[in-house]
């Protein structure tokens, strides 16, 4: 029996888990019930596990034979979205929804743990399973790293479901895959005045508007069009009434890049432009830049390993090695500070109901996508640790 056949056999097991997690979603750093349910399943499977840094669960299968260590990760948190699907497993937590597939990530990795545990006699080395908290808010990964869970890891692997990829297909891209993420906050401190006497004040709204407009030119002038980058303002708050020049404005946004060099270049430009424009018009700009996660780059050698594993479970033509890089971010990239690895994208769309974009109130997963994800993670584990 192939690994894919074995994964199809436990499809009901994984779907029941996924439906439970979907109907009981929890926001980042609040995944206490989710962790308890994960631990219950791991205990039933006889797999050792422990809670790390609040709401991360780390489990391990040790073959008892000397070998390498593989780290498999799934994120477990939900989003602050009101679900609009009318399904039996609809969210029971008002205003919270699994709209990015992390419920499926949790379920498939538990399924993979079950399958790998049944093949433990074939392995040499260890498998570490990481059920990570708070990916949606850029947390969790560095707490796991700080816990020492990756100190002896040789390889890492992760999967994300993708609604724009059809069921049965898997995207495995070498090189730049997903962008880094930095959050910036620009506080403009000007001087309030009556709207009719602008010369007596320092207009934070005007300055903020100039900064916003100027930031739109940064990427096109500092980053190669081939490499790409993004600087975007998503929030602009200032003022309390119509006839007062406000003395303070606050802008918030994000910087995305596919290399650490461009990441720094863009961050430096955001700081310099903001300060220079504010100073020109008699104000000051305080710039805070928060490092959320690294750019995600798949090395060619580890990607080739995963492609070979994928060939054993799906037709070669369904392995998509030329998918576009994307400006979305995932702090799976931070684990690559400790060991090389690959992030794969498993198709989760089998029709209109499962084709909605991620973070949409109608997002849903094709049930069989759990099977392909569990099969890929299991096959790669068997290949790497044999």
Coordinates of C-alpha atoms in Angstrom, one line a residue:
X1 CA 0.0 0.0 0.0
X2 CA 1.4 3.4 -0.9
X3 CA 1.7 6.3 1.6
X4 CA -1.1 8.1 -0.2
X5 CA -3.4 5.1 0.1
X6 CA -2.6 5.0 3.9
X7 CA -3.4 8.7 4.2
X8 CA -6.7 8.1 2.5
X9 CA -7.5 5.4 5.0
X10 CA -7.2 7.9 7.8
X11 CA -9.1 10.6 6.0
X12 CA -12.1 10.4 8.4
X13 CA -9.8 10.7 11.4
X14 CA -8.2 13.9 10.0
X15 CA -11.5 15.4 8.9
X16 CA -13.1 14.9 12.3
X17 CA -10.1 16.7 13.8
X18 CA -10.2 19.5 11.3
X19 CA -13.9 20.0 11.8
X20 CA -13.4 20.2 15.6
X21 CA -10.6 22.7 15.3
X22 CA -12.6 24.7 12.7
X23 CA -15.6 24.9 15.0
X24 CA -13.5 25.8 18.0
X25 CA -11.1 28.5 16.7
X26 CA -8.8 30.5 19.0
X27 CA -6.8 33.6 18.3
X28 CA -3.0 33.8 18.6
X29 CA -1.6 33.2 22.1
X30 CA -5.0 32.1 23.2
X31 CA -5.0 28.6 21.8
X32 CA -5.4 26.8 25.1
X33 CA -8.3 24.5 24.1
X34 CA -6.6 23.8 20.8
X35 CA -3.4 22.7 22.6
X36 CA -5.3 20.5 25.0
X37 CA -7.0 18.7 22.1
X38 CA -3.7 18.3 20.3
X39 CA -2.1 16.8 23.4
X40 CA -5.1 14.4 23.9
X41 CA -4.6 13.0 20.4
X42 CA -0.8 12.7 20.8
X43 CA -1.3 10.9 24.1
X44 CA -3.7 8.5 22.4
X45 CA -1.1 7.8 19.8
X46 CA 1.6 7.2 22.5
X47 CA 3.7 10.1 21.2
X48 CA 5.6 12.1 23.8
X49 CA 4.8 15.8 23.9
X50 CA 5.1 19.0 26.0
X51 CA 3.8 22.5 26.1
X52 CA 6.2 25.2 25.2
X53 CA 6.0 29.0 25.8
X54 CA 2.3 29.1 26.6
X55 CA 0.4 27.7 23.6
X56 CA 2.9 25.8 21.5
X57 CA 3.0 21.9 21.6
X58 CA 6.2 20.1 20.7
X59 CA 6.0 16.3 20.2
X60 CA 8.7 13.8 19.3
X61 CA 9.0 10.3 17.8
X62 CA 12.4 8.7 18.5
X63 CA 13.3 5.7 16.4
X64 CA 15.8 4.6 19.0
X65 CA 18.4 4.5 16.2
X66 CA 21.1 7.0 15.5
X67 CA 20.3 9.3 12.7
X68 CA 19.2 12.8 11.7
X69 CA 16.4 14.9 13.2
X70 CA 13.6 16.3 11.1
X71 CA 11.3 19.1 12.3
X72 CA 7.7 19.3 11.0
X73 CA 5.7 22.4 11.7
X74 CA 2.0 23.3 11.6
X75 CA 0.5 26.6 12.8
X76 CA -2.7 26.4 14.9
X77 CA -4.2 29.9 15.4
X78 CA -7.3 31.5 13.9
X79 CA -8.3 35.0 12.8
X80 CA -10.6 37.7 14.1
X81 CA -13.2 37.2 11.3
X82 CA -16.9 36.4 11.6
X83 CA -17.5 33.2 9.6
X84 CA -20.3 33.4 7.0
X85 CA -20.2 29.7 5.9
X86 CA -23.3 27.6 6.6
X87 CA -21.7 24.3 7.4
X88 CA -22.1 21.8 10.3
X89 CA -18.6 22.6 11.5
X90 CA -19.1 26.4 11.5
X91 CA -17.2 28.4 14.1
X92 CA -18.9 28.4 17.5
X93 CA -16.7 31.3 18.7
X94 CA -18.3 34.6 17.7
X95 CA -15.9 36.8 15.7
X96 CA -13.2 34.2 15.4
X97 CA -12.7 31.9 12.4
X98 CA -10.1 29.6 10.8
X99 CA -10.0 31.5 7.6
X100 CA -6.4 30.6 6.6
X101 CA -6.4 26.8 6.9
X102 CA -4.6 26.4 10.2
X103 CA -7.3 24.1 11.4
X104 CA -6.3 21.8 8.5
X105 CA -2.6 22.3 9.2
X106 CA -3.2 21.0 12.7
X107 CA -5.3 18.1 11.6
X108 CA -3.0 16.9 8.8
X109 CA 0.1 17.0 11.0
X110 CA -1.7 14.9 13.6
X111 CA -2.5 12.5 10.8
X112 CA 1.1 12.5 9.6
X113 CA 2.2 11.8 13.2
X114 CA -0.1 8.8 13.3
X115 CA 1.2 7.5 10.0
X116 CA 4.9 8.1 10.8
X117 CA 4.4 6.4 14.2
X118 CA 3.2 3.3 12.4
X119 CA 6.4 3.3 10.3
X120 CA 8.8 4.1 13.1
X121 CA 10.6 0.8 12.7
X122 CA 11.7 2.0 9.2
X123 CA 13.3 5.1 10.5
X124 CA 16.7 6.1 11.9
X125 CA 16.8 9.3 14.0
X126 CA 14.0 11.5 15.3
X127 CA 10.9 13.4 14.1
X128 CA 9.9 16.6 16.0
X129 CA 6.3 17.8 15.5
X130 CA 5.7 21.5 16.2
X131 CA 2.2 22.8 16.6
X132 CA 2.9 26.5 16.6
X133 CA 0.9 29.3 18.1
X134 CA 0.2 32.8 16.8
X135 CA 1.6 32.8 13.3
X136 CA -1.1 35.3 12.2
X137 CA 0.3 37.9 14.5
X138 CA 3.9 37.1 13.8
X139 CA 4.5 35.3 17.1
X140 CA 5.2 31.8 18.2
X141 CA 8.2 30.7 16.0
X142 CA 10.8 32.6 17.9
X143 CA 9.4 31.3 21.2
X144 CA 9.8 27.8 19.9
X145 CA 13.4 28.5 18.8
X146 CA 14.2 30.1 22.2
X147 CA 12.9 26.9 23.9
X148 CA 15.7 24.9 22.3
X149 CA 13.4 22.7 20.3
X150 CA 15.5 23.1 17.2
X151 CA 19.0 23.0 18.7
X152 CA 19.7 19.5 17.2
X153 CA 17.6 19.7 14.1
X154 CA 19.1 18.8 10.7
X155 CA 16.1 19.7 8.4
X156 CA 12.8 21.5 8.7
X157 CA 9.6 21.1 6.7
X158 CA 6.3 22.8 6.5
X159 CA 3.1 23.0 4.4
X160 CA 0.5 25.6 3.8
X161 CA -2.8 24.9 2.0
X162 CA -3.5 27.2 -1.0
X163 CA -7.0 27.9 -2.3
X164 CA -5.6 29.1 -5.6
X165 CA -4.0 25.7 -6.3
X166 CA -6.3 22.9 -7.3
X167 CA -6.7 19.8 -5.2
X168 CA -4.2 17.1 -6.0
X169 CA -1.5 19.6 -7.0
X170 CA 1.5 20.7 -4.9
X171 CA 3.6 23.8 -5.3
X172 CA 7.3 23.3 -4.3
X173 CA 9.3 26.3 -5.3
X174 CA 13.1 26.7 -5.1
X175 CA 14.5 30.1 -4.2
X176 CA 12.5 33.1 -3.0
X177 CA 9.0 31.9 -2.0
X178 CA 7.5 34.4 0.5
X179 CA 8.5 37.8 1.6
X180 CA 9.8 39.1 4.9
X181 CA 7.4 41.2 7.0
X182 CA 8.2 44.3 9.0
X183 CA 5.6 46.5 10.6
X184 CA 6.3 50.2 10.9
X185 CA 4.7 53.0 12.9
X186 CA 5.4 56.6 12.2
X187 CA 4.4 59.2 14.8
X188 CA 4.4 62.7 13.5
X189 CA 4.7 65.4 16.2
X190 CA 3.8 68.8 14.8
X191 CA 2.0 71.8 16.3
X192 CA -1.8 72.3 16.5
X193 CA -3.3 75.5 15.2
X194 CA -6.6 76.9 13.9
X195 CA -7.3 75.7 10.4
X196 CA -7.3 79.3 9.2
X197 CA -3.8 80.1 10.4
X198 CA -1.7 77.2 9.1
X199 CA 1.5 79.3 9.5
X200 CA 1.1 79.1 13.2
X201 CA 1.1 75.4 13.3
X202 CA 2.9 72.3 11.9
X203 CA 0.3 70.3 10.0
X204 CA 0.7 66.6 10.9
X205 CA -2.0 65.6 8.4
X206 CA -0.3 67.3 5.5
X207 CA 3.1 65.9 6.5
X208 CA 1.6 62.4 6.9
X209 CA 0.1 62.7 3.4
X210 CA 3.5 63.7 1.9
X211 CA 5.2 60.8 3.7
X212 CA 2.5 58.3 2.5
X213 CA 2.9 59.5 -1.1
X214 CA 6.7 59.6 -1.0
X215 CA 6.8 56.0 0.4
X216 CA 5.1 54.8 -2.8
X217 CA 8.2 55.7 -4.8
X218 CA 10.7 53.9 -2.6
X219 CA 10.5 50.4 -4.1
X220 CA 10.6 51.5 -7.7
X221 CA 13.8 53.5 -7.1
X222 CA 15.7 51.3 -4.7
X223 CA 14.8 47.7 -5.6
X224 CA 15.3 45.9 -8.9
X225 CA 12.0 45.3 -10.7
X226 CA 13.1 41.6 -11.0
X227 CA 13.5 41.2 -7.2
X228 CA 10.4 43.2 -6.1
X229 CA 9.5 44.7 -2.8
X230 CA 6.6 46.5 -1.1
X231 CA 6.1 49.4 1.2
X232 CA 2.4 50.1 2.1
X233 CA 0.6 52.3 4.6
X234 CA -2.5 50.6 5.9
X235 CA -3.5 53.0 8.7
X236 CA -3.5 56.8 9.1
X237 CA -5.0 58.5 12.1
X238 CA -5.1 62.1 13.0
X239 CA -7.3 65.0 14.2
X240 CA -10.5 65.3 16.2
X241 CA -12.5 68.0 14.4
X242 CA -12.9 69.8 11.1
X243 CA -11.4 73.2 11.9
X244 CA -8.2 72.3 13.8
X245 CA -4.8 71.5 12.3
X246 CA -3.9 68.4 14.4
X247 CA -0.5 68.4 16.2
X248 CA -0.1 64.6 15.8
X249 CA -0.6 61.9 13.3
X250 CA 0.1 58.2 13.3
X251 CA 0.8 56.1 10.2
X252 CA 1.2 52.3 10.3
X253 CA 2.1 50.0 7.5
X254 CA 4.3 47.2 6.3
X255 CA 7.6 46.5 4.5
X256 CA 8.0 43.3 2.4
X257 CA 11.1 42.1 0.7
X258 CA 12.6 38.8 -0.6
X259 CA 16.2 39.4 0.6
X260 CA 17.7 40.7 3.8
X261 CA 19.6 43.3 1.8
X262 CA 16.5 44.8 0.3
X263 CA 14.7 44.5 3.6
X264 CA 17.2 46.7 5.3
X265 CA 17.4 49.1 2.4
X266 CA 13.6 49.7 2.5
X267 CA 13.5 50.0 6.2
X268 CA 16.3 52.6 6.2
X269 CA 14.4 54.5 3.4
X270 CA 11.1 54.6 5.4
X271 CA 13.0 56.1 8.4
X272 CA 14.9 58.7 6.4
X273 CA 12.0 59.9 4.3
X274 CA 9.7 60.2 7.3
X275 CA 12.2 62.2 9.4
X276 CA 13.4 64.4 6.5
X277 CA 9.8 65.4 5.4
X278 CA 8.7 66.1 9.0
X279 CA 11.8 68.2 9.6
X280 CA 11.2 70.2 6.4
X281 CA 7.8 71.3 7.7
X282 CA 8.7 72.0 11.3
X283 CA 7.8 68.7 12.9
X284 CA 9.4 65.6 14.1
X285 CA 8.8 62.0 13.0
X286 CA 9.4 59.0 15.3
X287 CA 9.8 55.8 13.4
X288 CA 9.4 52.3 14.9
X289 CA 10.1 49.2 12.8
X290 CA 9.1 45.8 14.2
X291 CA 10.8 42.7 12.8
X292 CA 8.0 40.2 12.2
X293 CA 9.6 37.5 10.2
X294 CA 12.4 36.8 7.7
X295 CA 12.0 36.3 4.0
X296 CA 11.2 32.6 3.1
X297 CA 13.7 31.1 0.7
X298 CA 13.8 27.4 -0.2
X299 CA 17.3 26.1 -0.8
X300 CA 17.6 24.2 -4.1
X301 CA 18.9 21.0 -2.4
X302 CA 16.2 20.7 0.2
X303 CA 13.5 21.6 -2.4
X304 CA 14.8 18.7 -4.6
X305 CA 14.4 16.3 -1.7
X306 CA 10.7 17.3 -1.3
X307 CA 10.1 17.1 -5.0
X308 CA 11.4 13.5 -5.0
X309 CA 9.0 12.7 -2.2
X310 CA 6.1 14.3 -4.0
X311 CA 6.8 12.2 -7.1
X312 CA 6.0 9.1 -5.0
X313 CA 2.5 10.3 -4.2
X314 CA 1.2 12.4 -7.2
X315 CA 1.8 12.5 -10.9
X316 CA 4.9 14.5 -11.9
X317 CA 2.8 17.0 -13.9
X318 CA 0.9 17.9 -10.7
X319 CA 4.1 19.1 -8.9
X320 CA 4.3 22.8 -9.6
X321 CA 7.9 24.0 -9.3
X322 CA 7.3 27.3 -11.1
X323 CA 4.8 29.0 -8.9
X324 CA 5.1 32.7 -8.4
X325 CA 6.7 34.1 -5.2
X326 CA 4.3 36.0 -3.1
X327 CA 4.3 39.0 -0.8
X328 CA 2.5 37.2 2.0
X329 CA 4.7 36.2 4.9
X330 CA 5.0 33.2 7.2
X331 CA 7.3 33.0 10.2
X332 CA 8.2 29.4 9.3
X333 CA 11.0 31.3 7.7
X334 CA 12.5 32.1 11.1
X335 CA 13.1 28.4 11.7
X336 CA 15.6 28.5 8.8
X337 CA 17.9 30.4 11.1
X338 CA 18.5 27.0 12.8
X339 CA 18.4 24.5 9.9
X340 CA 17.8 24.4 6.1
X341 CA 14.3 23.4 5.0
X342 CA 11.4 23.7 2.5
X343 CA 8.0 25.2 2.6
X344 CA 5.4 23.5 0.3
X345 CA 2.0 24.6 -0.9
X346 CA -0.7 22.0 -1.1
X347 CA -3.8 22.7 -3.3
X348 CA -7.0 22.9 -1.3
X349 CA -9.6 23.9 -3.9
X350 CA -12.0 21.4 -5.5
X351 CA -14.8 23.8 -6.5
X352 CA -16.5 27.2 -5.8
X353 CA -17.0 26.7 -2.1
X354 CA -13.2 26.1 -1.5
X355 CA -11.9 28.7 -3.9
X356 CA -12.4 31.8 -1.7
X357 CA -9.1 33.6 -0.9
X358 CA -7.4 33.2 2.4
X359 CA -8.6 35.5 5.2
X360 CA -12.1 35.6 3.6
X361 CA -15.2 35.0 5.7
X362 CA -16.2 32.2 3.3
X363 CA -12.8 30.4 3.3
X364 CA -13.0 26.6 3.4
X365 CA -10.9 23.6 2.6
X366 CA -11.5 20.6 0.3
X367 CA -11.5 17.6 2.7
X368 CA -9.1 15.6 0.6
X369 CA -6.3 18.2 0.9
X370 CA -5.6 16.9 4.3
X371 CA -4.8 13.5 2.7
X372 CA -2.3 15.0 0.3
X373 CA -0.6 17.0 3.0
X374 CA -0.3 14.1 5.4
X375 CA 1.0 11.9 2.6
X376 CA 3.7 14.4 1.6
X377 CA 4.9 15.0 5.1
X378 CA 5.0 11.3 5.8
X379 CA 6.7 10.3 2.6
X380 CA 9.3 13.0 3.0
X381 CA 10.0 11.9 6.6
X382 CA 10.4 8.3 5.5
X383 CA 12.7 9.3 2.6
X384 CA 14.9 11.6 4.8
X385 CA 15.2 9.4 7.8
X386 CA 15.6 6.0 6.1

